[in-house]
Coordinates of C-alpha atoms in Angstrom, one line a residue:
X624 CA 43.2 -2.9 -57.0
X625 CA 39.5 -3.8 -57.5
X626 CA 39.6 -5.5 -54.1
X627 CA 41.0 -2.6 -52.6
X628 CA 38.4 -0.3 -53.9
X629 CA 35.6 -2.7 -52.7
X630 CA 37.1 -3.0 -49.6
X631 CA 37.4 0.8 -49.0
X632 CA 33.6 1.0 -50.3
X633 CA 32.3 -1.5 -48.0
X634 CA 34.1 0.1 -45.1
X635 CA 32.6 3.6 -46.2
X636 CA 29.2 2.1 -46.2
X637 CA 29.7 0.4 -42.8
X638 CA 30.8 3.4 -41.1
X639 CA 28.1 5.6 -42.4
X640 CA 25.8 2.8 -40.8
X641 CA 27.4 3.0 -37.6
X642 CA 27.5 6.7 -37.6
X643 CA 23.7 6.9 -38.2
X644 CA 22.9 4.1 -35.7
X645 CA 25.0 6.0 -33.1
X646 CA 23.0 9.2 -33.6
X647 CA 19.4 7.5 -33.1
X648 CA 20.6 5.7 -30.0
X649 CA 22.9 5.5 -27.2
X650 CA 23.8 3.8 -23.8
X651 CA 25.6 5.5 -21.2
X652 CA 27.5 3.8 -18.0
X653 CA 27.3 6.1 -15.2
X654 CA 27.7 6.2 -11.5
X655 CA 28.7 7.8 -8.1
X656 CA 31.5 6.7 -5.8
X657 CA 31.3 8.4 -2.3
X658 CA 33.5 7.5 0.6
X659 CA 34.9 9.2 3.7
X660 CA 35.1 9.4 7.5
X661 CA 31.6 9.3 9.6
X662 CA 31.2 9.8 13.2
X663 CA 27.5 9.3 14.4
X664 CA 26.3 9.8 18.1
X665 CA 22.8 8.6 19.5
X666 CA 21.6 9.2 22.8
X667 CA 18.3 7.4 23.5
X668 CA 15.8 5.6 20.9
X669 CA 12.1 4.9 20.7
X670 CA 13.3 1.1 21.2
X671 CA 15.9 1.6 24.0
X672 CA 15.2 4.9 25.6
X673 CA 18.6 4.7 27.8
X674 CA 20.7 3.5 25.1
X675 CA 23.6 5.7 23.6
X676 CA 25.9 4.7 20.7
X677 CA 28.9 6.2 19.1
X678 CA 30.0 4.7 15.8
X679 CA 32.9 5.9 14.0
X680 CA 33.9 4.4 10.6
X681 CA 35.4 4.9 7.3
X682 CA 32.3 4.4 5.3
X683 CA 30.4 5.4 2.3
X684 CA 27.6 7.1 0.8
X685 CA 27.4 10.1 3.4
X686 CA 26.9 12.6 0.8
X687 CA 25.5 10.5 -2.0
X688 CA 24.4 7.0 -2.4
X689 CA 27.2 5.0 -4.2
X690 CA 25.8 3.4 -7.3
X691 CA 26.4 1.9 -10.8
X692 CA 24.0 2.5 -13.5
X693 CA 23.3 1.9 -17.1
X694 CA 20.7 4.1 -19.2
X695 CA 19.8 4.4 -22.8
X696 CA 17.9 6.0 -25.6
X697 CA 17.0 5.1 -29.1
X698 CA 15.4 7.5 -31.6
X699 CA 12.5 5.7 -33.2
X700 CA 11.7 8.4 -35.7
X701 CA 8.9 11.0 -35.7
X702 CA 9.8 12.3 -32.5
X703 CA 9.3 9.0 -30.8
X704 CA 11.9 7.3 -28.6
X705 CA 12.6 4.5 -26.2
X706 CA 14.5 4.9 -23.0
X707 CA 15.5 2.5 -20.1
X708 CA 17.6 2.6 -16.8
X709 CA 19.1 -0.1 -14.8
X710 CA 20.7 0.9 -11.5
X711 CA 22.1 -0.6 -8.3
X712 CA 23.6 0.6 -5.3
X713 CA 27.2 0.0 -4.7
X714 CA 29.1 -0.1 -1.0
X715 CA 32.9 0.5 -1.5
X716 CA 33.5 0.6 2.1
X717 CA 31.5 -2.5 3.2
X718 CA 32.0 -6.3 3.0
X719 CA 30.0 -6.7 0.0
X720 CA 30.2 -4.4 -3.0
X721 CA 26.7 -4.5 -3.8
X722 CA 23.6 -6.7 -2.9
X723 CA 22.6 -5.5 -6.3
X724 CA 19.5 -4.1 -4.9
X725 CA 17.1 -2.5 -7.3
X726 CA 17.3 1.2 -7.1
X727 CA 15.6 2.1 -10.5
X728 CA 15.0 -0.2 -13.3
X729 CA 12.5 0.6 -16.0
X730 CA 11.8 0.7 -19.7
X731 CA 9.6 3.3 -21.5
X732 CA 8.3 5.1 -24.6
X733 CA 8.0 8.5 -25.5
X734 CA 7.1 11.3 -27.8
X735 CA 8.7 14.8 -27.8
X736 CA 5.6 16.6 -28.1
X737 CA 3.4 14.5 -25.6
X738 CA 5.3 13.0 -22.8
X739 CA 6.4 9.7 -21.9
X740 CA 5.6 6.4 -19.6
X741 CA 7.7 3.6 -18.4
X742 CA 7.1 0.2 -16.1
X743 CA 9.6 -0.9 -13.6
X744 CA 11.0 -0.3 -10.2
X745 CA 10.8 3.9 -10.2
X746 CA 11.2 6.8 -7.8
X747 CA 7.7 8.0 -6.4
X748 CA 6.3 11.5 -7.2
X749 CA 7.1 12.7 -3.9
X750 CA 10.8 11.8 -4.1
X751 CA 11.1 13.3 -7.4
X752 CA 9.7 16.7 -6.0
X753 CA 11.8 16.2 -3.0
X754 CA 15.1 15.9 -4.9
X755 CA 14.1 18.7 -6.9
X756 CA 13.6 21.0 -3.9
X757 CA 15.9 19.6 -1.0
X758 CA 18.5 21.9 0.5
X759 CA 20.8 19.0 1.2
X760 CA 20.2 17.3 -2.1
X761 CA 18.9 14.4 -0.3
X762 CA 22.2 13.6 1.5
X763 CA 22.3 10.4 3.8
X764 CA 23.6 12.5 6.8
X765 CA 21.3 13.3 9.8
X766 CA 19.9 16.8 10.1
X767 CA 17.1 17.1 7.7
X768 CA 13.4 17.2 9.1
X769 CA 11.8 16.3 6.1
X770 CA 14.2 13.4 5.0
X771 CA 15.4 11.5 8.0
X772 CA 17.3 8.7 7.0
X773 CA 17.7 5.3 8.8
X774 CA 19.4 2.1 8.1
X775 CA 17.9 -1.1 6.5
X776 CA 16.9 -3.4 9.0
X777 CA 17.8 -1.4 12.0
X778 CA 15.9 -0.2 15.2
X779 CA 18.4 2.3 16.0
X780 CA 18.7 5.7 14.7
X781 CA 22.7 5.3 13.5
X782 CA 22.3 6.5 10.0
X783 CA 22.9 4.4 6.8
X784 CA 26.5 3.5 7.6
X785 CA 26.6 -0.2 8.7
X786 CA 27.5 -3.0 6.6
X787 CA 24.0 -3.2 5.4
X788 CA 24.3 0.6 4.6
X789 CA 24.9 2.7 1.4
X790 CA 21.6 2.3 -0.4
X791 CA 20.0 5.6 0.9
X792 CA 16.5 6.4 0.1
X793 CA 14.7 4.8 3.3
X794 CA 13.1 7.2 5.2
X795 CA 10.3 7.6 8.1
X796 CA 9.0 10.5 6.4
X797 CA 8.3 9.3 3.1
X798 CA 8.3 6.2 0.3
X799 CA 11.0 6.9 -2.4
X800 CA 10.6 4.0 -4.6
X801 CA 8.3 1.2 -5.5
X802 CA 8.1 -1.7 -7.5
X803 CA 5.4 -2.8 -10.4
X804 CA 4.8 0.9 -11.1
X805 CA 3.6 2.3 -14.1
X806 CA 4.6 6.0 -14.7
X807 CA 4.0 8.9 -17.0
X808 CA 5.0 12.5 -17.4
X809 CA 3.7 14.9 -19.7
X810 CA 5.4 17.3 -21.9
X811 CA 6.3 20.7 -20.6
X812 CA 3.7 23.2 -21.4
X813 CA 4.3 27.0 -20.3
X814 CA 6.2 25.8 -17.5
X815 CA 3.8 23.2 -16.3
X816 CA 4.4 19.5 -16.0
X817 CA 2.3 16.8 -14.5
X818 CA 3.4 13.3 -13.7
X819 CA 2.0 10.3 -11.7
X820 CA 2.4 6.7 -11.1
X821 CA 0.2 3.3 -10.5
X822 CA 1.3 0.5 -9.0
X823 CA -0.6 -3.0 -9.1
X824 CA 1.1 -6.3 -7.9
X825 CA -1.4 -9.0 -6.4
X826 CA -0.7 -12.9 -5.6
X827 CA -3.5 -15.0 -4.6
X828 CA -3.5 -18.7 -3.9
X829 CA -5.8 -20.9 -5.8
X830 CA -8.0 -23.6 -3.6
X831 CA -6.0 -26.7 -3.6
X832 CA -4.7 -29.6 -1.5
X833 CA -1.9 -28.2 0.9
X834 CA -0.4 -29.6 4.1
X835 CA 1.7 -26.4 4.9
X836 CA 0.9 -22.8 5.7
X837 CA 1.2 -20.9 2.7
X838 CA 0.3 -17.5 1.6
X839 CA -3.2 -16.8 1.0
X840 CA -3.4 -13.4 -0.7
X841 CA -0.4 -10.5 -1.0
X842 CA -1.2 -7.2 -2.7
X843 CA 0.2 -3.9 -3.2
X844 CA -1.4 -1.1 -5.0
X845 CA -1.7 2.6 -5.1
X846 CA -1.2 5.6 -7.3
X847 CA 0.7 9.2 -7.1
X848 CA 0.4 12.3 -8.8
X849 CA 2.6 15.4 -8.9
X850 CA 2.7 18.9 -10.5
X851 CA 5.5 21.2 -11.1
X852 CA 5.8 24.8 -12.3
X853 CA 9.0 26.7 -13.5
X854 CA 9.4 30.3 -14.1
X855 CA 12.9 31.5 -14.8
X856 CA 14.5 31.4 -11.3
X857 CA 11.3 30.1 -9.6
X858 CA 10.3 26.4 -8.9
X859 CA 7.0 24.9 -7.3
X860 CA 6.5 21.2 -6.7
X861 CA 3.8 19.4 -5.0
X862 CA 3.1 15.7 -5.0
X863 CA 0.5 13.2 -3.2
X864 CA 0.7 9.4 -3.0
X865 CA -1.4 7.1 -1.8
X866 CA -0.2 3.5 -1.4
X867 CA -2.1 0.3 0.0
X868 CA -0.7 -3.0 1.2
X869 CA -3.0 -5.9 1.9
X870 CA -1.7 -9.1 3.4
X871 CA -4.1 -11.8 4.3
X872 CA -1.5 -14.0 5.9
X873 CA -0.8 -17.6 5.8
X874 CA -3.2 -20.5 6.3
X875 CA -4.1 -24.0 4.9
X876 CA -5.8 -24.3 1.2
X877 CA -7.3 -27.5 2.7
X878 CA -9.2 -27.2 6.2
X879 CA -7.4 -29.3 9.0
X880 CA -4.5 -30.0 6.9
X881 CA -2.4 -27.3 9.2
X882 CA -2.1 -27.2 12.8
X883 CA -3.2 -23.6 12.6
X884 CA -5.6 -22.4 10.0
X885 CA -4.2 -19.1 9.5
X886 CA -2.4 -15.9 11.0
X887 CA -1.9 -12.5 10.1
X888 CA 1.4 -10.5 9.8
X889 CA 2.2 -7.4 11.8
X890 CA 1.2 -4.1 10.2
X891 CA 4.4 -2.2 8.5
X892 CA 4.7 0.8 6.7
X893 CA 5.9 1.3 3.1
X894 CA 9.7 1.8 3.6
X895 CA 10.9 -0.4 0.8
X896 CA 10.1 -0.6 -2.6
X897 CA 8.1 -3.8 -2.5
X898 CA 5.4 -2.6 -0.2
X899 CA 4.4 -2.7 3.4
X900 CA 2.2 -4.8 5.3
X901 CA -1.7 -4.3 6.0
X902 CA -1.5 -0.6 5.8
X903 CA -2.9 2.3 4.0
X904 CA -0.1 4.7 3.7
X905 CA -0.8 8.2 2.7
X906 CA 1.7 11.0 2.0
X907 CA 2.1 14.5 0.3
X908 CA 4.8 16.9 -0.2
X909 CA 5.4 20.7 -1.1
X910 CA 8.4 22.3 -2.2
X911 CA 9.6 25.7 -3.6
X912 CA 12.9 27.1 -4.5
X913 CA 13.9 30.7 -5.7
X914 CA 17.3 31.4 -7.3
X915 CA 18.7 34.7 -6.0
X916 CA 22.0 34.2 -7.9
X917 CA 24.4 34.2 -5.3
X918 CA 22.5 31.7 -3.2
X919 CA 19.2 29.7 -3.4
X920 CA 16.5 29.7 -1.1
X921 CA 14.4 26.3 -0.3
X922 CA 11.1 25.7 1.4
X923 CA 9.8 22.4 2.2
X924 CA 6.7 20.8 3.8
X925 CA 6.2 17.0 4.4
X926 CA 3.2 15.0 5.6
X927 CA 2.6 11.1 6.1
X928 CA -0.5 9.1 7.9
X929 CA -0.4 5.4 8.1
X930 CA -3.4 3.4 9.0
X931 CA -3.6 -0.3 9.8
X932 CA -6.1 -1.9 7.5
X933 CA -7.1 -4.2 10.3
X934 CA -7.8 -1.7 13.1
X935 CA -8.3 2.2 11.9
X936 CA -7.5 3.4 15.2
X937 CA -3.8 1.9 14.9
X938 CA -2.0 4.6 13.3
X939 CA 1.3 6.6 12.5
X940 CA 1.5 10.2 11.8
X941 CA 4.3 12.5 10.9
X942 CA 4.5 16.1 9.5
X943 CA 7.6 18.4 9.1
X944 CA 8.6 21.6 7.6
X945 CA 12.0 23.1 6.6
X946 CA 13.8 26.2 5.2
X947 CA 17.6 26.6 3.7
X948 CA 19.9 28.2 1.9
X949 CA 22.4 27.1 -0.5
X950 CA 25.0 28.7 -2.6
X951 CA 28.8 29.4 -3.8
X952 CA 31.1 31.4 -2.0
X953 CA 33.7 31.0 -4.6
X954 CA 33.6 29.3 -8.0
X955 CA 34.4 26.0 -6.4
X956 CA 33.4 26.5 -2.9
X957 CA 29.6 25.8 -2.1
X958 CA 27.9 25.6 1.1
X959 CA 24.5 25.2 2.7
X960 CA 22.4 25.4 5.9
X961 CA 18.9 24.1 6.7
X962 CA 16.6 24.1 9.9
X963 CA 13.4 22.4 10.6
X964 CA 10.8 21.3 12.6
X965 CA 7.6 18.9 13.2
X966 CA 5.8 16.6 15.0
X967 CA 5.8 12.7 15.2
X968 CA 3.2 10.2 16.4
X969 CA 4.7 6.8 16.8
X970 CA 2.9 3.7 15.6
X971 CA 0.0 2.3 17.7
X972 CA -3.2 3.1 19.1
X973 CA -3.8 6.5 21.0
X974 CA 0.1 6.7 21.1
X975 CA 1.5 10.3 22.2
X976 CA 3.3 12.7 19.9
X977 CA 6.6 14.1 20.2
X978 CA 8.3 17.2 18.6
X979 CA 10.9 17.1 16.0
X980 CA 14.1 19.4 15.6
X981 CA 16.8 19.1 13.2
X982 CA 19.4 21.5 11.5
X983 CA 22.4 20.5 9.1
X984 CA 25.1 22.5 7.7
X985 CA 27.6 21.0 4.9
X986 CA 30.1 22.4 2.5
X987 CA 31.7 21.2 -0.8
X988 CA 35.0 22.0 -2.4
X989 CA 35.2 21.2 -6.0
X990 CA 38.1 19.8 -7.4
X991 CA 36.5 19.3 -10.7
X992 CA 33.0 19.3 -12.1
X993 CA 32.7 15.6 -11.2
X994 CA 35.0 15.3 -8.1
X995 CA 34.4 17.1 -4.9
X996 CA 35.4 17.0 -1.0
X997 CA 32.8 17.5 1.5
X998 CA 31.8 18.1 5.2
X999 CA 28.7 17.8 6.7
X1000 CA 27.2 18.0 10.3
X1001 CA 23.8 17.8 11.3
X1002 CA 21.3 17.1 14.4
X1003 CA 18.1 15.2 14.8
X1004 CA 16.1 15.7 18.1
X1005 CA 12.9 14.1 19.2
X1006 CA 11.1 15.5 22.3
X1007 CA 10.2 13.5 25.5
X1008 CA 6.6 12.1 25.7
X1009 CA 4.8 10.2 28.6
X1010 CA 5.9 6.9 27.2
X1011 CA 9.4 7.8 25.6
X1012 CA 12.6 9.6 26.5
X1013 CA 14.2 12.4 24.5
X1014 CA 16.4 11.2 21.6
X1015 CA 19.2 12.7 19.8
X1016 CA 21.2 11.8 16.8
X1017 CA 24.2 13.8 15.6
X1018 CA 26.5 13.2 12.8
X1019 CA 29.7 14.3 11.2
X1020 CA 30.6 13.1 7.8
X1021 CA 33.5 14.2 5.6
X1022 CA 34.8 12.6 2.3
X1023 CA 35.3 12.6 -1.1
X1024 CA 32.5 12.1 -4.1
X1025 CA 33.3 11.2 -7.5
X1026 CA 30.7 11.2 -10.1
X1027 CA 31.0 9.4 -13.7

């Protein structure tokens, strides 16, 4: 009898402790699975002007990048909390389910009345504002002037649907994520919120005897800031980021130990989270939305200029603007449409500029709050120049997306 009473009391104490701990902290497993039919056609590229392709595939991530993530928070008391996110892309229709690419991975601390900071791989200020004000909800289908998407490692404008695809977030218009990043975000004050990042990552070779070429110095640095204002149905977001990649190449710490003393790698824009090569990459974005109830209007602008650190006359520039509408026809049928234009100057010295035109239409049919069918059609066009032929990319995608 005493043992039974003791057991019941112990279980009660344990239950209270577990209940209290659960209230203070929690971990959530979340993700997206997006698969369907995809058809992409290209006519001409800046790499091969006369090339035409037609890709047809049962692929993934046309509407949203398939992913798996873990996030959690812990209440530390007094309005202070800790939080983390670990997230990787998933490729359910390809040869490998995932390459465990670091979409977002960070750990941070916050205070309810002040704001928060975090360190890790994180979205940039521009991408966060884009995600909040993009009519297409940053889908991975061609047809956006402000967020064109291309495959990793590919020179053709054939979307994000080959075997290396599914990551999303790689765009010639802007940098979406950065490694080695410290971020901050203030608490909301009368509808205003301020956020920013700082990036520090540097590897320098110390002088020592070497007989093979080794990296001399590689460094990435930068900063970014954004602000947003929300008043009932109106949202305004602006952001700027300046990203620098300096790579002094390879050589020998011991003179004469190598056949070649040094060489400098070719410049590249900051496309992936790890950085670019020998470039200063400046970008800014502005976006606004207004919700009329039956539909929401969108206005977007993005600008980017990349300069070679070793030759300031070697540049790339791109600017574009876009308007759009998005709304529900019925309680479970949603649609959107956008149209945009701009100007693009290819990377080089005194390169000619070409006009950009893009438009997209799409629709969702919600089977539930977390599951929907979708259909998206979009076109990207680049005008001809004295060097390059006109280019065109069109795509149709239809599939199903499940969020969990």
